[in-house]
Coordinates of N, CA and C and ligand atoms in Angstrom, one line a residue:
M1366 N 85.1 137.6 88.8 CA 84.8 136.3 89.5 C 83.3 136.0 89.5
N1367 N 82.9 134.8 89.3 CA 81.5 134.5 89.3 C 81.0 134.6 90.7
K1368 N 79.9 135.2 91.0 CA 79.4 135.5 92.3 C 79.0 134.2 93.0
S1369 N 78.7 133.2 92.2 CA 78.2 131.9 92.9 C 79.2 131.3 93.7
N1370 N 80.5 131.7 93.6 CA 81.5 131.1 94.4 C 81.8 131.9 95.7
T1371 N 81.0 132.9 95.9 CA 81.2 133.7 97.1 C 80.4 133.2 98.3
V1372 N 80.8 133.6 99.5 CA 80.1 133.2 100.7 C 78.6 133.5 100.6
G1373 N 77.8 132.5 101.0 CA 76.4 132.7 101.0 C 75.7 132.3 99.7
A1374 N 76.4 132.1 98.6 CA 75.7 131.8 97.4 C 75.4 130.3 97.4
P1375 N 74.3 129.9 96.8 CA 73.8 128.5 96.8 C 74.9 127.5 96.2
L1376 N 75.1 126.4 96.8 CA 76.1 125.4 96.3 C 75.8 125.0 94.9
E1377 N 74.5 124.9 94.5 CA 74.2 124.4 93.2 C 74.7 125.3 92.1
Q1378 N 74.9 126.6 92.4 CA 75.4 127.5 91.4 C 76.9 127.7 91.4
S1379 N 77.6 126.9 92.3 CA 79.0 127.0 92.4 C 79.7 126.5 91.1
N1380 N 80.8 127.1 90.7 CA 81.6 126.6 89.6 C 82.5 125.5 90.0
L1381 N 82.6 125.2 91.3 CA 83.4 124.1 91.7 C 82.6 122.8 91.5
F1382 N 83.3 121.7 91.2 CA 82.6 120.4 91.0 C 82.5 119.8 92.4
Y1383 N 81.3 119.5 92.8 CA 81.1 118.7 94.0 C 80.4 117.4 93.6
Q1384 N 80.7 116.3 94.3 CA 80.1 115.0 93.9 C 78.6 114.9 94.3
N1385 N 78.2 115.7 95.3 CA 76.8 115.8 95.7 C 76.5 117.2 96.1
H1386 N 75.2 117.5 96.3 CA 74.8 118.8 96.7 C 74.5 119.0 98.1
T1387 N 75.1 118.1 99.0 CA 74.9 118.3 100.4 C 75.4 119.6 100.8
Q1388 N 74.6 120.4 101.5 CA 75.1 121.7 102.0 C 76.2 121.5 103.0
R1389 N 77.2 122.4 102.9 CA 78.3 122.3 103.9 C 78.8 123.7 104.3
P1390 N 79.3 123.9 105.5 CA 79.7 125.2 105.9 C 80.9 125.8 105.1
F1391 N 81.0 127.1 105.1 CA 82.0 127.8 104.4 C 83.2 128.0 105.4
L1392 N 84.3 127.3 105.1 CA 85.4 127.4 106.1 C 86.1 128.8 106.1
D1393 N 86.4 129.2 107.3 CA 87.1 130.5 107.4 C 88.5 130.2 108.0
V1394 N 88.6 129.7 109.2 CA 89.9 129.5 109.9 C 89.9 128.1 110.5
A1395 N 91.1 127.5 110.5 CA 91.3 126.2 111.2 C 92.5 126.2 112.0
R1396 N 92.4 125.8 113.3 CA 93.6 125.8 114.2 C 93.5 124.6 115.1
G1397 N 94.6 123.8 115.1 CA 94.6 122.6 116.0 C 93.4 121.7 115.6
V1398 N 92.6 121.4 116.6 CA 91.5 120.4 116.4 C 90.2 121.2 116.0
Y1399 N 90.2 122.5 116.0 CA 89.0 123.2 115.7 C 89.0 123.9 114.3
M1400 N 87.8 124.1 113.8 CA 87.6 124.8 112.5 C 86.4 125.7 112.7
W1401 N 86.5 126.9 112.2 CA 85.5 127.9 112.3 C 84.9 128.2 110.9
D1402 N 83.6 128.4 110.8 CA 83.1 128.8 109.5 C 83.0 130.3 109.5
V1403 N 82.5 130.8 108.3 CA 82.5 132.3 108.1 C 81.5 133.0 109.1
D1404 N 80.6 132.2 109.7 CA 79.7 132.8 110.6 C 80.2 132.7 112.1
G1405 N 81.4 132.2 112.2 CA 82.0 132.1 113.5 C 81.7 130.9 114.3
K1406 N 80.9 130.0 113.6 CA 80.6 128.7 114.3 C 81.8 127.8 114.4
R1407 N 82.0 127.2 115.6 CA 83.2 126.4 115.8 C 82.8 124.9 115.6
Y1408 N 83.7 124.1 115.0 CA 83.6 122.7 114.8 C 84.8 122.0 115.4
L1409 N 84.5 120.8 116.0 CA 85.6 120.0 116.5 C 85.9 119.0 115.3
D1410 N 87.1 119.0 114.8 CA 87.5 118.1 113.7 C 88.0 116.8 114.3
A1411 N 87.0 115.9 114.6 CA 87.3 114.7 115.3 C 87.9 113.6 114.4
S1412 N 87.8 113.8 113.1 CA 88.3 112.8 112.2 C 89.6 113.3 111.4
S1413 N 90.1 114.4 111.8 CA 91.3 115.0 111.1 C 90.9 115.1 109.6
G1414 N 89.8 115.7 109.3 CA 89.4 115.8 107.9 C 89.1 114.4 107.4
A1415 N 89.7 114.0 106.3 CA 89.7 112.7 105.8 C 90.8 111.8 106.4
M1416 N 91.0 111.9 107.7 CA 92.1 111.2 108.4 C 93.4 111.7 107.9
V1417 N 93.6 112.9 107.6 CA 94.9 113.4 107.0 C 95.5 114.5 107.8
S1418 N 94.7 115.3 108.5 CA 95.3 116.4 109.3 C 95.7 116.0 110.7
N1419 N 96.6 115.0 110.7 CA 96.9 114.3 111.9 C 97.7 115.1 113.0
I1420 N 98.3 116.1 112.6 CA 99.0 116.9 113.6 C 98.2 118.2 113.9
G1421 N 97.0 118.2 113.5 CA 96.2 119.4 113.7 C 96.3 120.4 112.6
H1422 N 95.4 121.4 112.6 CA 95.4 122.4 111.5 C 96.3 123.5 111.8
S1423 N 97.0 124.0 110.8 CA 97.8 125.2 110.8 C 98.8 125.2 112.0
D1424 N 99.5 124.1 112.2 CA 100.5 124.0 113.2 C 101.6 125.2 113.0
P1425 N 101.8 126.0 114.0 CA 102.7 127.2 113.8 C 104.1 126.8 113.3
R1426 N 104.6 125.6 113.7 CA 105.9 125.2 113.3 C 105.9 124.9 111.8
V1427 N 104.8 124.3 111.3 CA 104.8 124.0 109.9 C 104.6 125.3 109.1
L1428 N 103.8 126.2 109.6 CA 103.6 127.4 108.8 C 104.9 128.2 108.8
E1429 N 105.6 128.2 109.9 CA 106.9 128.9 109.9 C 107.9 128.3 108.9
A1430 N 108.0 127.0 108.9 CA 108.9 126.3 108.0 C 108.5 126.6 106.5
M1431 N 107.2 126.5 106.2 CA 106.7 126.8 104.9 C 107.1 128.2 104.4
Q1432 N 106.8 129.1 105.3 CA 107.0 130.5 105.0 C 108.5 130.8 104.7
A1433 N 109.3 130.2 105.6 CA 110.8 130.4 105.5 C 111.3 129.9 104.2
Q1434 N 110.8 128.7 103.8 CA 111.3 128.1 102.5 C 110.7 128.9 101.3
M1435 N 109.4 129.2 101.4 CA 108.8 129.9 100.3 C 109.4 131.3 100.0
S1436 N 109.9 131.9 101.0 CA 110.6 133.2 100.8 C 111.9 133.0 100.1
K1437 N 112.5 131.7 100.1 CA 113.8 131.5 99.5 C 113.5 130.9 98.1
A1438 N 112.8 129.8 98.0 CA 112.5 129.2 96.6 C 111.3 128.3 96.8
T1439 N 110.4 128.3 95.8 CA 109.2 127.5 95.8 C 109.3 126.2 95.0
F1440 N 110.3 126.1 94.1 CA 110.3 124.9 93.3 C 111.7 124.7 92.8
A1441 N 112.1 123.4 92.9 CA 113.4 123.0 92.3 C 113.2 121.6 91.7
Y1442 N 113.4 121.5 90.4 CA 113.2 120.3 89.7 C 114.4 119.3 90.1
R1443 N 114.0 118.1 90.4 CA 115.1 117.2 91.0 C 116.1 116.8 89.9
L1444 N 115.8 116.9 88.7 CA 116.8 116.6 87.7 C 117.8 117.7 87.5
H1445 N 117.4 118.9 88.0 CA 118.3 120.1 87.8 C 119.0 120.5 89.1
F1446 N 118.3 120.4 90.3 CA 118.9 120.9 91.5 C 118.7 119.9 92.7
R1447 N 119.6 120.0 93.6 CA 119.3 119.4 95.0 C 118.8 120.5 95.9
N1448 N 118.1 120.2 96.9 CA 117.8 121.3 97.9 C 117.8 120.7 99.3
E1449 N 118.1 121.6 100.3 CA 118.3 121.1 101.6 C 117.1 120.6 102.3
P1450 N 115.9 121.2 102.2 CA 114.8 120.7 102.9 C 114.4 119.2 102.5
A1451 N 114.5 119.0 101.2 CA 114.2 117.6 100.7 C 115.2 116.6 101.2
E1452 N 116.5 117.1 101.2 CA 117.6 116.2 101.7 C 117.3 115.9 103.2
Q1453 N 117.0 116.9 104.0 CA 116.8 116.7 105.4 C 115.6 115.8 105.7
L1454 N 114.5 116.0 104.9 CA 113.3 115.1 105.1 C 113.6 113.7 104.8
A1455 N 114.4 113.5 103.7 CA 114.7 112.1 103.3 C 115.6 111.5 104.4
T1456 N 116.5 112.2 104.9 CA 117.4 111.6 106.0 C 116.5 111.2 107.2
L1457 N 115.6 112.1 107.6 CA 114.8 111.9 108.7 C 113.9 110.7 108.5
T1458 N 113.3 110.6 107.3 CA 112.4 109.5 106.9 C 113.2 108.2 106.9
A1459 N 114.4 108.2 106.3 CA 115.2 107.0 106.3 C 115.6 106.5 107.7
S1460 N 115.8 107.5 108.6 CA 116.1 107.1 110.0 C 115.0 106.4 110.7
L1461 N 113.8 106.6 110.2 CA 112.6 105.9 110.9 C 112.2 104.6 110.2
M1462 N 112.9 104.3 109.1 CA 112.6 103.1 108.3 C 113.4 101.9 108.8
P1463 N 112.9 100.7 108.5 CA 113.7 99.5 108.8 C 115.0 99.5 108.1
E1464 N 116.0 98.8 108.7 CA 117.3 98.7 108.1 C 117.2 98.3 106.6
G1465 N 118.0 99.0 105.8 CA 118.1 98.7 104.3 C 117.2 99.5 103.5
L1466 N 116.2 100.2 104.1 CA 115.3 101.1 103.3 C 115.8 102.5 103.5
D1467 N 116.7 102.9 102.7 CA 117.3 104.2 102.9 C 117.3 105.1 101.7
R1468 N 116.4 104.9 100.8 CA 116.2 105.8 99.7 C 114.7 106.3 99.7
V1469 N 114.5 107.6 99.5 CA 113.2 108.2 99.6 C 112.8 108.9 98.3
F1470 N 111.6 108.7 97.9 CA 111.1 109.3 96.6 C 109.9 110.1 97.0
F1471 N 109.9 111.4 96.9 CA 108.7 112.2 97.3 C 107.7 112.4 96.2
V1472 N 106.5 112.3 96.5 CA 105.4 112.5 95.6 C 104.4 113.4 96.2
S1473 N 103.3 113.7 95.5 CA 102.3 114.7 96.0 C 101.2 114.2 96.8
G1474 N 101.0 112.9 96.8 CA 99.8 112.3 97.6 C 99.8 110.8 97.6
G1475 N 98.7 110.3 98.1 CA 98.7 108.8 98.3 C 98.5 108.0 97.0
S1476 N 97.7 108.5 96.1 CA 97.5 107.7 94.9 C 98.8 107.7 94.1
E1477 N 99.5 108.8 94.0 CA 100.7 108.9 93.3 C 101.8 108.0 94.0
A1478 N 101.7 107.9 95.3 CA 102.7 107.1 96.0 C 102.4 105.6 95.7
V1479 N 101.2 105.2 95.6 CA 100.8 103.8 95.2 C 101.3 103.5 93.8
E1480 N 101.0 104.5 92.9 CA 101.4 104.3 91.5 C 102.9 104.1 91.4
S1481 N 103.6 104.9 92.2 CA 105.1 104.9 92.1 C 105.6 103.6 92.7
A1482 N 105.0 103.1 93.8 CA 105.4 101.8 94.4 C 105.1 100.7 93.4
L1483 N 104.0 100.7 92.7 CA 103.7 99.7 91.7 C 104.8 99.7 90.6
K1484 N 105.1 100.8 90.1 CA 106.1 100.9 89.0 C 107.5 100.5 89.5
L1485 N 107.8 100.9 90.7 CA 109.1 100.6 91.3 C 109.2 99.0 91.4
A1486 N 108.2 98.4 91.9 CA 108.2 97.0 92.1 C 108.3 96.3 90.7
R1487 N 107.6 96.8 89.7 CA 107.6 96.2 88.4 C 109.0 96.4 87.7
Q1488 N 109.5 97.6 87.9 CA 110.8 97.9 87.2 C 111.9 97.0 87.9
F1489 N 111.8 96.8 89.2 CA 112.8 95.9 89.8 C 112.7 94.5 89.3
A1490 N 111.4 94.0 89.1 CA 111.3 92.7 88.5 C 111.8 92.6 87.1
V1491 N 111.6 93.6 86.3 CA 112.1 93.6 84.9 C 113.6 93.6 84.9
A1492 N 114.2 94.5 85.8 CA 115.6 94.6 85.8 C 116.3 93.4 86.4
T1493 N 115.6 92.6 87.2 CA 116.3 91.4 87.7 C 115.8 90.1 87.0
G1494 N 115.3 90.3 85.8 CA 115.0 89.1 85.0 C 113.7 88.4 85.4
A1495 N 112.8 89.0 86.2 CA 111.6 88.3 86.6 C 110.4 89.0 85.9
K1496 N 110.4 89.0 84.6 CA 109.4 89.7 83.8 C 108.0 89.1 84.0
S1497 N 108.0 87.8 84.4 CA 106.6 87.2 84.5 C 105.8 87.7 85.7
R1498 N 106.5 88.5 86.5 CA 105.8 89.0 87.7 C 105.1 90.3 87.4
W1499 N 103.8 90.4 87.6 CA 103.0 91.6 87.4 C 101.8 91.8 88.3
K1500 N 101.4 90.6 88.9 CA 100.1 90.7 89.7 C 100.4 91.3 91.1
V1501 N 99.6 92.2 91.5 CA 99.8 92.8 92.8 C 98.5 92.4 93.6
I1502 N 98.7 91.7 94.6 CA 97.6 91.2 95.4 C 97.2 92.3 96.4
S1503 N 96.0 92.6 96.6 CA 95.5 93.5 97.6 C 94.4 92.9 98.4
R1504 N 93.7 93.7 99.2 CA 92.6 93.2 100.0 C 91.3 93.8 99.7
Y1505 N 90.2 93.1 100.2 CA 88.9 93.6 100.0 C 88.2 93.6 101.4
P1506 N 87.7 94.7 101.9 CA 87.7 96.0 101.3 C 89.1 96.7 101.6
S1507 N 89.3 97.7 100.7 CA 90.5 98.5 100.9 C 90.4 99.8 100.1
Y1508 N 91.3 100.8 100.4 CA 91.3 102.0 99.5 C 92.8 102.3 99.3
H1509 N 93.1 102.3 98.0 CA 94.5 102.7 97.7 C 94.7 103.9 96.8
G1510 N 93.5 104.5 96.5 CA 93.6 105.7 95.7 C 92.7 105.7 94.5
C1511 N 92.7 106.9 93.8 CA 91.7 107.1 92.7 C 92.3 107.0 91.3
T1512 N 93.6 107.0 91.2 CA 94.2 106.9 89.8 C 94.0 105.4 89.4
M1513 N 94.2 105.2 88.1 CA 93.8 103.9 87.5 C 94.6 102.7 88.1
G1514 N 95.9 102.9 88.3 CA 96.6 101.8 88.9 C 96.2 101.5 90.4
A1515 N 96.1 102.6 91.1 CA 95.7 102.5 92.5 C 94.3 102.0 92.7
L1516 N 93.4 102.4 91.7 CA 92.0 101.9 91.7 C 91.9 100.4 91.4
A1517 N 92.8 99.9 90.6 CA 92.8 98.5 90.3 C 93.1 97.7 91.6
L1518 N 93.8 98.3 92.6 CA 94.1 97.6 93.8 C 93.0 97.9 94.9
T1519 N 92.2 98.9 94.6 CA 91.2 99.3 95.6 C 90.1 98.3 95.7
G1520 N 89.8 97.8 96.9 CA 88.7 96.9 97.1 C 87.4 97.5 97.5
Y1521 N 86.8 98.2 96.5 CA 85.5 98.9 96.8 C 84.8 99.0 95.5
A1522 N 83.8 98.1 95.3 CA 83.2 97.9 94.0 C 82.6 99.2 93.4
P1523 N 81.8 100.0 94.2 CA 81.2 101.2 93.6 C 82.2 102.2 93.0
L1524 N 83.4 102.2 93.6 CA 84.5 103.1 93.0 C 85.1 102.5 91.8
A1525 N 85.4 101.2 91.8 CA 86.2 100.5 90.8 C 85.4 100.0 89.6
N1526 N 84.1 99.5 89.9 CA 83.4 98.8 88.8 C 83.2 99.6 87.5
P1527 N 82.9 100.9 87.6 CA 82.6 101.6 86.3 C 83.9 101.6 85.4
F1528 N 85.0 101.5 86.0 CA 86.3 101.6 85.2 C 86.9 100.2 84.9
A1529 N 86.2 99.1 85.3 CA 86.8 97.8 85.2 C 87.3 97.5 83.8
P1530 N 86.5 97.8 82.7 CA 87.0 97.5 81.4 C 88.3 98.3 81.0
M1531 N 88.5 99.3 81.7 CA 89.7 100.2 81.3 C 90.9 99.9 82.1
M1532 N 90.8 99.0 83.0 CA 92.1 98.7 83.8 C 92.2 97.2 84.0
R1533 N 93.3 96.8 84.5 CA 93.6 95.4 84.8 C 93.3 95.2 86.3
E1534 N 92.2 94.6 86.6 CA 91.9 94.4 88.0 C 92.8 93.4 88.6
M1535 N 93.2 93.6 89.9 CA 94.2 92.8 90.5 C 93.5 91.8 91.5
P1536 N 94.2 90.7 91.9 CA 93.5 89.8 92.8 C 93.4 90.4 94.2
K1537 N 92.3 90.0 94.9 CA 92.1 90.5 96.2 C 91.9 89.3 97.2
I1538 N 92.4 89.5 98.4 CA 92.1 88.6 99.5 C 91.3 89.3 100.6
P1539 N 90.5 88.6 101.4 CA 89.7 89.3 102.4 C 90.6 90.1 103.4
T1540 N 90.1 91.3 103.8 CA 90.8 92.1 104.8 C 90.4 91.4 106.2
P1541 N 91.3 91.4 107.1 CA 91.0 90.7 108.4 C 90.1 91.4 109.3
T1542 N 88.8 91.4 108.9 CA 87.8 92.1 109.7 C 87.3 91.1 110.8
C1543 N 88.3 90.7 111.7 CA 88.1 89.6 112.6 C 86.9 89.9 113.6
Y1544 N 86.7 91.2 113.9 CA 85.7 91.5 114.9 C 84.3 91.2 114.4
L1545 N 84.2 90.9 113.1 CA 82.9 90.6 112.6 C 82.7 89.0 112.5
D1546 N 83.8 88.3 112.8 CA 83.7 86.8 112.6 C 83.1 86.2 113.8
N1547 N 82.0 85.4 113.5 CA 81.3 84.7 114.6 C 81.8 83.3 114.6
D1548 N 83.0 83.1 115.1 CA 83.6 81.7 115.1 C 84.2 81.4 116.5
N1549 N 84.8 80.2 116.6 CA 85.4 79.8 117.9 C 86.9 80.1 118.0
Y1550 N 87.5 80.8 117.0 CA 88.9 81.1 117.1 C 89.2 82.3 118.0
N1551 N 90.4 82.3 118.5 CA 90.8 83.5 119.2 C 91.5 84.4 118.2
D1552 N 91.9 85.6 118.7 CA 92.4 86.6 117.8 C 93.7 86.2 117.1
H1553 N 94.6 85.6 117.9 CA 95.9 85.1 117.4 C 95.6 84.1 116.2
E1554 N 94.7 83.2 116.4 CA 94.4 82.2 115.4 C 93.8 82.9 114.2
R1555 N 92.9 83.8 114.4 CA 92.3 84.5 113.3 C 93.3 85.3 112.4
G1556 N 94.3 85.9 113.1 CA 95.3 86.6 112.4 C 96.0 85.7 111.4
L1557 N 96.4 84.5 111.9 CA 97.1 83.5 111.1 C 96.2 83.0 110.0
R1558 N 94.9 82.8 110.3 CA 94.0 82.3 109.2 C 93.9 83.3 108.1
Y1559 N 93.8 84.5 108.4 CA 93.7 85.6 107.3 C 95.0 85.7 106.6
A1560 N 96.1 85.6 107.3 CA 97.4 85.6 106.6 C 97.5 84.5 105.6
E1561 N 97.0 83.3 106.0 CA 97.1 82.1 105.2 C 96.4 82.3 103.8
M1562 N 95.4 83.2 103.8 CA 94.7 83.5 102.6 C 95.6 84.1 101.5
L1563 N 96.6 84.8 102.0 CA 97.6 85.4 101.0 C 98.4 84.2 100.4
R1564 N 98.8 83.3 101.2 CA 99.6 82.2 100.7 C 98.8 81.4 99.7
E1565 N 97.5 81.1 100.0 CA 96.7 80.4 99.1 C 96.5 81.2 97.8
E1566 N 96.3 82.5 97.9 CA 96.1 83.3 96.7 C 97.3 83.3 95.8
I1567 N 98.5 83.4 96.4 CA 99.8 83.4 95.6 C 99.9 82.0 94.9
L1568 N 99.6 80.9 95.6 CA 99.7 79.6 94.9 C 98.7 79.5 93.8
Q1569 N 97.5 80.0 94.0 CA 96.4 80.0 93.0 C 96.8 80.8 91.8
Q1570 N 97.3 82.0 92.0 CA 97.7 82.9 90.9 C 98.9 82.4 90.1
G1571 N 99.7 81.6 90.8 CA 101.0 81.1 90.2 C 102.1 82.1 90.8
P1572 N 102.9 81.6 91.7 CA 103.8 82.4 92.4 C 104.8 83.2 91.5
E1573 N 105.1 82.6 90.3 CA 106.0 83.3 89.4 C 105.3 84.5 88.7
T1574 N 104.0 84.6 88.9 CA 103.3 85.8 88.3 C 103.1 86.9 89.3
V1575 N 103.3 86.6 90.6 CA 103.0 87.6 91.6 C 104.2 88.5 91.9
L1576 N 103.8 89.8 91.8 CA 104.9 90.9 92.0 C 104.9 91.4 93.4
A1577 N 103.8 91.6 94.0 CA 103.8 92.2 95.3 C 102.4 92.0 96.0
F1578 N 102.4 92.3 97.3 CA 101.2 92.4 98.1 C 101.1 93.8 98.7
I1579 N 100.0 94.4 98.7 CA 99.8 95.7 99.3 C 98.7 95.7 100.2
M1580 N 98.9 96.4 101.4 CA 97.8 96.5 102.4 C 98.0 97.7 103.2
E1581 N 96.9 98.1 103.8 CA 96.9 99.3 104.8 C 97.2 98.7 106.1
P1582 N 98.4 99.0 106.7 CA 98.6 98.4 108.1 C 97.6 98.9 109.1
V1583 N 97.2 100.1 109.0 CA 96.0 100.7 109.7 C 95.0 101.1 108.6
G1584 N 93.9 100.5 108.7 CA 92.9 100.8 107.6 C 92.5 102.3 107.5
G1585 N 92.2 102.8 106.3 CA 91.8 104.1 106.1 C 90.3 104.2 105.9
A1586 N 89.9 104.9 104.9 CA 88.5 105.2 104.7 C 87.6 103.9 104.6
S1587 N 88.2 102.9 104.0 CA 87.4 101.7 103.7 C 87.1 100.8 105.0
T1588 N 88.0 100.9 106.0 CA 87.8 100.0 107.1 C 87.8 100.7 108.4
G1589 N 87.8 102.0 108.4 CA 87.7 102.8 109.7 C 88.8 102.4 110.7
A1590 N 90.1 102.5 110.4 CA 91.2 102.3 111.3 C 91.3 100.9 111.7
L1591 N 90.9 100.0 110.9 CA 91.0 98.5 111.2 C 92.5 98.1 111.4
V1592 N 92.8 97.4 112.4 CA 94.1 96.8 112.6 C 94.0 95.3 112.8
A1593 N 94.9 94.5 112.1 CA 94.8 93.1 112.2 C 95.3 92.6 113.5
P1594 N 95.0 91.4 114.0 CA 95.7 90.8 115.1 C 97.2 90.8 114.9
D1595 N 97.9 90.9 116.0 CA 99.4 90.9 115.9 C 100.0 89.8 115.1
S1596 N 99.4 88.6 115.2 CA 99.9 87.4 114.6 C 99.9 87.6 113.0
Y1597 N 99.1 88.5 112.5 CA 98.9 88.6 111.1 C 100.2 89.1 110.4
Y1598 N 100.7 90.2 110.9 CA 101.8 91.0 110.2 C 103.0 90.1 110.0
G1599 N 103.5 89.5 111.0 CA 104.7 88.6 110.9 C 104.5 87.5 109.9
R1600 N 103.4 86.9 110.0 CA 103.1 85.8 109.0 C 103.0 86.3 107.6
I1601 N 102.4 87.4 107.4 CA 102.4 88.0 106.0 C 103.8 88.2 105.5
R1602 N 104.7 88.8 106.4 CA 106.1 89.0 106.0 C 106.7 87.7 105.6
E1603 N 106.5 86.6 106.4 CA 107.1 85.3 106.1 C 106.6 84.8 104.8
I1604 N 105.3 84.9 104.5 CA 104.8 84.4 103.3 C 105.4 85.1 102.1
C1605 N 105.4 86.5 102.2 CA 106.0 87.2 101.1 C 107.5 86.8 100.9
D1606 N 108.2 86.7 102.0 CA 109.6 86.2 101.8 C 109.8 84.9 101.1
Ligands
PLP2883 C1 95.9 103.8 102.2 C2 95.6 104.9 101.2 N1 96.3 104.9 100.1 C3 96.1 105.8 99.1 C4 95.2 106.9 99.4 C5 95.1 107.9 98.3 O1 95.6 109.1 98.7 P1 95.3 110.5 97.9 O2 93.9 110.8 98.2 O3 96.3 111.5 98.6 O4 95.6 110.3 96.5 C6 94.5 106.9 100.5 C7 93.6 108.0 100.8 O5 92.7 108.0 101.6 C8 94.7 105.9 101.5 O6 94.0 105.9 102.7

């Protein structure tokens, strides 16, 4: 092993790729909302990492379930085998979804989920004779992932711009950052105004070319947990319908 990857070695000499050389602690243990570095210093993880460790670190119930399953089997290819944990999780997920959404497709992360959703929507359009539909409208700012399809939907220029010639960028409408708006409308009215921008964009793009609209119901990295006014979501549903 290269010594530069061991505790105490300078980050610059690490064999791991880091996007910048900001020094960071060496993690040892994480439990619940706390993380400890190798020197025993404790940190409060107030942001759940990148807003992903939402049930806390190393939940004993999760560890137990992982250990139990891993001691039985670690991989089963879905074209060859069914397996009980995946079946159970699918049933639980479906029970939490709105009526009619009762099939679940598991992937490894957010970007892949967005890619899969894009392809599912397009394949549905092709299968139902609506081949002219391919545009997926998203919002600016937004974050939908780092793979090329998800990046085309992501509304953040520094991430997307270098790759613009390599992908088909998709139309964007403004994210309802109402708290920044210095106007005379109330929140209800602002929600409806922002939703209206979707209707206008669909008309401008040509409704027969529009495949889907994608948004973060609760904003992630790009908008810091932004939530639209209540009036927004229902109107967006109506417009899509
Ligand atoms: C709304 C949303 N979609 C997609 C992603 C991409 O997920 P991943 O990093 O697991 O590929 C993220 C990640 O922050 C996200 O917040």
